[in-house]
């Protein structure tokens, strides 16, 4: 195997792909965890007085969970394309690292946004129910940031 | 808590009627909580598992059906399918939370 290793297929080529797959799920999960925890504190504070609003207030938590699924999809795609160094060019490794970082950091940013908006939005909805539509719209715009990362990652993956 | 209510009710006797209505109210509240919990659990499981199942089903199914498709295209198709199904489930949940939620409307009137 070592005889087939050239400058295009170095032994460390798959390292970049593996790091791409790992960073896709690690950073997405980090963002999703922050979003869940931050909006979870808001839900816990709000539910003491308005327990009937639980169904509406779970939405930020669900949206934060979806961020992690974006990372999971890209990580599974990259992990499926990994091969041993002789069949895996360095270029492919860079592409996969870029795809993983794209979805990972976008997910991190979207998770932070969902957490902060979810916390404030859920507390506000308890006092003024008409805020709910606004909260959902802001959450969707935060969620779309993660989706943009997913689109770029899939586009990179097809290169 | 329910047990304590019952005990107080038996001891005083005078406001037994009020106590039993309180108990019934608590019971209806419990069943309402349970039904809303069931709904939330159903949608959460749907949102978590639907995309994963869609991804692997599409991967296996599309690979079988259109064998001429390259591995890359099958992967992309199943990833896009998983994300689309995920958003459909999320849309259903938001729709249900916004328009459905029969519990919250009647609760507010009380």
Tab-separated table of C-alpha atoms in Angstrom:
chain	number	residue	atom	x	y	z
A	1	UNK	CA	0.000	0.000	0.000
A	2	UNK	CA	2.821	2.392	0.823
A	3	UNK	CA	4.141	2.079	-2.753
A	4	UNK	CA	0.862	3.502	-4.135
A	5	UNK	CA	1.067	6.573	-1.920
A	6	UNK	CA	1.986	9.604	-4.039
A	7	UNK	CA	1.920	13.326	-3.489
A	8	UNK	CA	-1.727	13.364	-4.649
A	9	UNK	CA	-2.696	10.511	-2.306
A	10	UNK	CA	-0.633	11.057	0.836
A	11	UNK	CA	-1.129	8.856	3.865
A	12	UNK	CA	-2.606	11.796	5.801
A	13	UNK	CA	-5.201	12.584	3.091
A	14	UNK	CA	-8.175	10.966	4.885
A	15	UNK	CA	-7.281	12.899	8.046
A	16	UNK	CA	-8.904	16.003	6.558
A	17	UNK	CA	-12.038	14.090	5.565
A	18	UNK	CA	-12.340	12.522	9.016
A	19	UNK	CA	-11.881	15.928	10.618
A	20	UNK	CA	-14.588	17.286	8.301
A	21	UNK	CA	-17.067	14.587	9.343
A	22	UNK	CA	-16.206	15.076	13.020
A	23	UNK	CA	-16.399	18.879	12.944
A	24	UNK	CA	-19.753	18.739	11.120
A	25	UNK	CA	-21.435	16.890	13.966
A	26	UNK	CA	-19.368	18.375	16.828
A	27	UNK	CA	-20.090	22.039	16.096
A	28	UNK	CA	-23.704	21.411	15.075
A	29	UNK	CA	-24.305	19.536	18.304
A	30	UNK	CA	-22.618	22.344	20.247
A	31	UNK	CA	-24.979	24.891	18.727
A	32	UNK	CA	-28.000	22.641	19.210
A	33	UNK	CA	-27.072	22.019	22.853
A	34	UNK	CA	-26.711	25.738	23.557
A	35	UNK	CA	-30.036	26.432	21.837
A	36	UNK	CA	-31.803	23.706	23.792
A	37	UNK	CA	-30.335	24.750	27.134
A	38	UNK	CA	-30.918	28.484	26.718
A	39	UNK	CA	-34.500	28.169	25.490
A	40	UNK	CA	-35.077	25.403	28.054
A	41	UNK	CA	-34.386	27.805	30.922
A	42	UNK	CA	-36.920	30.196	29.392
A	43	UNK	CA	-39.537	27.440	29.098
A	44	UNK	CA	-38.938	26.338	32.687
A	45	UNK	CA	-39.350	29.893	33.977
A	46	UNK	CA	-42.462	30.515	31.860
A	47	UNK	CA	-44.227	27.196	32.540
A	48	UNK	CA	-44.482	27.904	36.260
A	49	UNK	CA	-47.173	30.504	35.580
A	50	UNK	CA	-48.578	29.393	32.187
A	51	UNK	CA	-48.335	25.588	31.928
A	52	UNK	CA	-50.923	25.495	29.110
A	53	UNK	CA	-48.413	27.114	26.746
A	54	UNK	CA	-45.931	24.221	26.882
A	55	UNK	CA	-46.905	22.894	23.456
A	56	UNK	CA	-46.221	26.262	21.824
A	57	UNK	CA	-43.043	26.908	23.773
A	58	UNK	CA	-41.356	23.616	22.872
A	59	UNK	CA	-40.851	24.898	19.311
A	60	UNK	CA	-37.408	26.536	19.938
A	61	UNK	CA	-36.150	23.261	21.431
A	62	UNK	CA	-37.357	21.316	18.386
A	63	UNK	CA	-35.726	23.827	16.040
A	64	UNK	CA	-32.438	23.559	17.937
A	65	UNK	CA	-32.639	19.785	17.577
A	66	UNK	CA	-33.043	20.148	13.823
A	67	UNK	CA	-29.678	21.952	13.649
A	68	UNK	CA	-28.035	18.788	14.953
A	69	UNK	CA	-29.813	16.735	12.274
A	70	UNK	CA	-28.243	18.967	9.573
A	71	UNK	CA	-24.820	18.161	10.992
A	72	UNK	CA	-25.719	14.487	11.219
A	73	UNK	CA	-26.730	14.340	7.548
A	74	UNK	CA	-23.462	15.920	6.361
A	75	UNK	CA	-21.365	13.806	8.734
A	76	UNK	CA	-23.010	10.625	7.420
A	77	UNK	CA	-22.477	11.744	3.803
A	78	UNK	CA	-18.786	12.477	4.391
A	79	UNK	CA	-18.237	9.304	6.407
A	80	UNK	CA	-19.751	7.302	3.552
A	81	UNK	CA	-17.254	8.786	1.078
A	82	UNK	CA	-14.128	8.124	3.179
A	83	UNK	CA	-11.737	5.564	1.777
A	84	UNK	CA	-8.235	4.364	2.373
A	85	UNK	CA	-5.394	6.719	1.382
A	86	UNK	CA	-4.603	5.065	-1.966
A	87	UNK	CA	-8.092	5.873	-3.330
A	88	UNK	CA	-8.598	9.154	-1.506
A	89	UNK	CA	-6.961	12.242	-2.937
A	90	UNK	CA	-5.814	15.138	-0.812
A	91	UNK	CA	-8.197	17.365	-2.793
A	92	UNK	CA	-11.158	15.222	-1.679
A	93	UNK	CA	-9.973	15.529	1.903
A	94	UNK	CA	-9.915	19.329	1.673
A	95	UNK	CA	-13.385	19.371	0.091
A	96	UNK	CA	-14.774	17.204	2.883
A	97	UNK	CA	-13.091	19.316	5.566
A	98	UNK	CA	-14.623	22.425	4.011
A	99	UNK	CA	-18.079	20.830	3.851
A	100	UNK	CA	-17.885	19.752	7.483
A	101	UNK	CA	-16.716	23.164	8.688
A	102	UNK	CA	-19.410	24.928	6.622
A	103	UNK	CA	-22.298	23.053	8.204
A	104	UNK	CA	-20.620	22.902	11.628
A	105	UNK	CA	-20.027	26.608	12.149
A	106	UNK	CA	-23.314	27.609	10.502
A	107	UNK	CA	-25.056	25.237	12.890
A	108	UNK	CA	-23.159	26.710	15.834
A	109	UNK	CA	-24.243	30.224	14.874
A	110	UNK	CA	-27.857	29.184	14.223
A	111	UNK	CA	-28.000	27.321	17.536
A	112	UNK	CA	-26.805	30.406	19.437
A	113	UNK	CA	-29.411	32.537	17.677
A	114	UNK	CA	-32.207	30.037	18.361
A	115	UNK	CA	-31.249	29.792	22.021
A	116	UNK	CA	-31.253	33.524	22.669
A	117	UNK	CA	-34.389	34.202	20.605
A	118	UNK	CA	-36.166	31.190	22.099
A	119	UNK	CA	-35.437	32.252	25.670
A	120	UNK	CA	-36.667	35.822	25.222
A	121	UNK	CA	-39.519	34.825	22.902
A	122	UNK	CA	-40.972	32.173	25.187
A	123	UNK	CA	-40.884	34.495	28.206
A	124	UNK	CA	-42.527	37.226	26.129
A	125	UNK	CA	-45.208	34.926	24.704
A	126	UNK	CA	-46.375	34.136	28.224
A	127	UNK	CA	-47.224	37.816	28.747
A	128	UNK	CA	-48.370	38.706	25.217
A	129	UNK	CA	-49.643	35.724	23.155
A	130	UNK	CA	-49.582	37.758	19.924
A	131	UNK	CA	-45.786	37.683	20.102
A	132	UNK	CA	-45.941	34.001	19.111
A	133	UNK	CA	-46.082	34.662	15.348
A	134	UNK	CA	-43.113	37.012	15.576
A	135	UNK	CA	-41.145	34.509	17.628
A	136	UNK	CA	-41.796	31.772	15.046
A	137	UNK	CA	-40.696	34.036	12.188
A	138	UNK	CA	-37.470	35.033	13.968
A	139	UNK	CA	-36.790	31.382	14.814
A	140	UNK	CA	-37.296	30.396	11.170
A	141	UNK	CA	-34.824	33.064	10.047
A	142	UNK	CA	-32.320	31.756	12.603
A	143	UNK	CA	-32.929	28.188	11.450
A	144	UNK	CA	-32.363	29.126	7.807
A	145	UNK	CA	-28.767	30.149	8.672
A	146	UNK	CA	-28.056	26.523	9.469
A	147	UNK	CA	-29.828	25.450	6.284
A	148	UNK	CA	-27.548	27.712	4.217
A	149	UNK	CA	-24.552	25.936	5.731
A	150	UNK	CA	-26.123	22.591	4.825
A	151	UNK	CA	-26.682	23.690	1.221
A	152	UNK	CA	-23.079	24.872	0.846
A	153	UNK	CA	-21.823	21.658	2.451
A	154	UNK	CA	-23.831	19.457	0.054
A	155	UNK	CA	-22.715	21.571	-2.893
A	156	UNK	CA	-19.082	21.202	-1.811
A	157	UNK	CA	-19.587	17.486	-1.311
A	158	UNK	CA	-20.668	17.044	-4.962
A	159	UNK	CA	-17.439	18.636	-6.279
B	1	UNK	CA	-51.022	15.957	46.380
B	2	UNK	CA	-54.290	14.307	45.338
B	3	UNK	CA	-54.183	12.152	48.424
B	4	UNK	CA	-53.743	15.156	50.706
B	5	UNK	CA	-56.738	16.866	49.109
B	6	UNK	CA	-58.905	13.838	49.736
B	7	UNK	CA	-57.864	13.691	53.372
B	8	UNK	CA	-58.704	17.341	53.988
B	9	UNK	CA	-62.029	16.849	52.284
B	10	UNK	CA	-63.003	13.945	54.546
B	11	UNK	CA	-61.957	15.783	57.711
B	12	UNK	CA	-63.922	19.022	57.255
B	13	UNK	CA	-67.113	17.622	55.719
B	14	UNK	CA	-68.693	21.092	55.338
B	15	UNK	CA	-66.947	22.097	52.160
B	16	UNK	CA	-66.812	18.579	50.773
B	17	UNK	CA	-68.522	19.740	47.610
B	18	UNK	CA	-65.830	22.293	46.904
B	19	UNK	CA	-63.121	19.752	47.594
B	20	UNK	CA	-64.548	17.190	45.190
B	21	UNK	CA	-64.926	19.795	42.460
B	22	UNK	CA	-61.320	20.750	43.061
B	23	UNK	CA	-60.403	17.103	42.708
B	24	UNK	CA	-62.352	16.807	39.443
B	25	UNK	CA	-60.703	19.964	38.174
B	26	UNK	CA	-57.316	18.556	39.035
B	27	UNK	CA	-58.205	15.287	37.318
B	28	UNK	CA	-59.335	17.040	34.126
B	29	UNK	CA	-56.163	19.129	34.226
B	30	UNK	CA	-54.108	15.956	34.545
B	31	UNK	CA	-55.819	14.321	31.573
B	32	UNK	CA	-55.343	17.518	29.571
B	33	UNK	CA	-51.656	17.551	30.451
B	34	UNK	CA	-51.396	13.908	29.469
B	35	UNK	CA	-53.050	14.458	26.083
B	36	UNK	CA	-50.817	17.468	25.309
B	37	UNK	CA	-47.800	15.435	26.403
B	38	UNK	CA	-48.835	12.666	24.000
B	39	UNK	CA	-49.122	15.166	21.149
B	40	UNK	CA	-45.742	16.756	21.854
B	41	UNK	CA	-44.079	13.360	22.215
B	42	UNK	CA	-45.576	12.168	18.919
B	43	UNK	CA	-44.353	15.197	16.991
B	44	UNK	CA	-40.912	15.150	18.612
B	45	UNK	CA	-40.437	11.482	17.742
B	46	UNK	CA	-41.678	12.229	14.218
B	47	UNK	CA	-39.181	15.067	13.809
B	48	UNK	CA	-36.281	13.057	15.202
B	49	UNK	CA	-36.844	9.742	13.437
B	50	UNK	CA	-38.596	10.644	10.168
B	51	UNK	CA	-35.513	12.197	8.498
B	52	UNK	CA	-33.222	9.382	9.621
B	53	UNK	CA	-35.639	6.721	8.349
B	54	UNK	CA	-36.216	8.683	5.121
B	55	UNK	CA	-32.475	9.000	4.548
B	56	UNK	CA	-31.713	5.301	4.805
B	57	UNK	CA	-34.939	4.169	3.100
B	58	UNK	CA	-34.281	6.463	0.151
B	59	UNK	CA	-30.676	5.355	0.021
B	60	UNK	CA	-31.648	1.698	-0.158
B	61	UNK	CA	-34.753	2.141	-2.284
B	62	UNK	CA	-33.371	4.609	-4.846
B	63	UNK	CA	-30.197	2.554	-5.147
B	64	UNK	CA	-32.328	-0.482	-6.001
B	65	UNK	CA	-34.716	1.296	-8.357
B	66	UNK	CA	-32.457	3.489	-10.455
B	67	UNK	CA	-29.295	1.510	-10.504
B	68	UNK	CA	-27.861	3.729	-13.233
B	69	UNK	CA	-27.618	6.603	-10.740
B	70	UNK	CA	-24.164	7.132	-9.323
B	71	UNK	CA	-23.513	6.622	-5.637
B	72	UNK	CA	-22.981	10.363	-5.201
B	73	UNK	CA	-26.365	11.236	-6.710
B	74	UNK	CA	-28.144	8.669	-4.529
B	75	UNK	CA	-26.494	10.177	-1.444
B	76	UNK	CA	-27.481	13.699	-2.445
B	77	UNK	CA	-31.055	12.670	-3.254
B	78	UNK	CA	-31.502	10.921	0.071
B	79	UNK	CA	-29.957	13.829	2.011
B	80	UNK	CA	-32.272	16.313	0.313
B	81	UNK	CA	-35.234	13.983	0.913
B	82	UNK	CA	-34.366	13.694	4.582
B	83	UNK	CA	-34.146	17.467	5.018
B	84	UNK	CA	-37.419	18.038	3.132
B	85	UNK	CA	-39.250	15.441	5.241
B	86	UNK	CA	-37.787	17.047	8.366
B	87	UNK	CA	-39.209	20.428	7.417
B	88	UNK	CA	-42.583	18.938	6.556
B	89	UNK	CA	-42.759	17.419	10.035
B	90	UNK	CA	-41.683	20.712	11.625
B	91	UNK	CA	-44.329	22.582	9.613
B	92	UNK	CA	-46.979	20.129	10.810
B	93	UNK	CA	-45.902	20.663	14.415
B	94	UNK	CA	-45.970	24.463	14.143
B	95	UNK	CA	-49.382	24.290	12.432
B	96	UNK	CA	-50.710	22.087	15.209
B	97	UNK	CA	-49.238	24.295	17.943
B	98	UNK	CA	-50.618	27.470	16.367
B	99	UNK	CA	-54.073	26.407	15.185
B	100	UNK	CA	-54.709	23.089	16.953
B	101	UNK	CA	-53.904	23.158	20.678
B	102	UNK	CA	-57.557	22.873	21.782
B	103	UNK	CA	-56.427	22.810	25.418
B	104	UNK	CA	-54.944	26.296	25.512
B	105	UNK	CA	-58.054	28.043	24.162
B	106	UNK	CA	-60.484	26.564	26.669
B	107	UNK	CA	-57.994	27.005	29.499
B	108	UNK	CA	-57.755	30.720	28.927
B	109	UNK	CA	-61.552	31.108	29.142
B	110	UNK	CA	-61.511	29.444	32.561
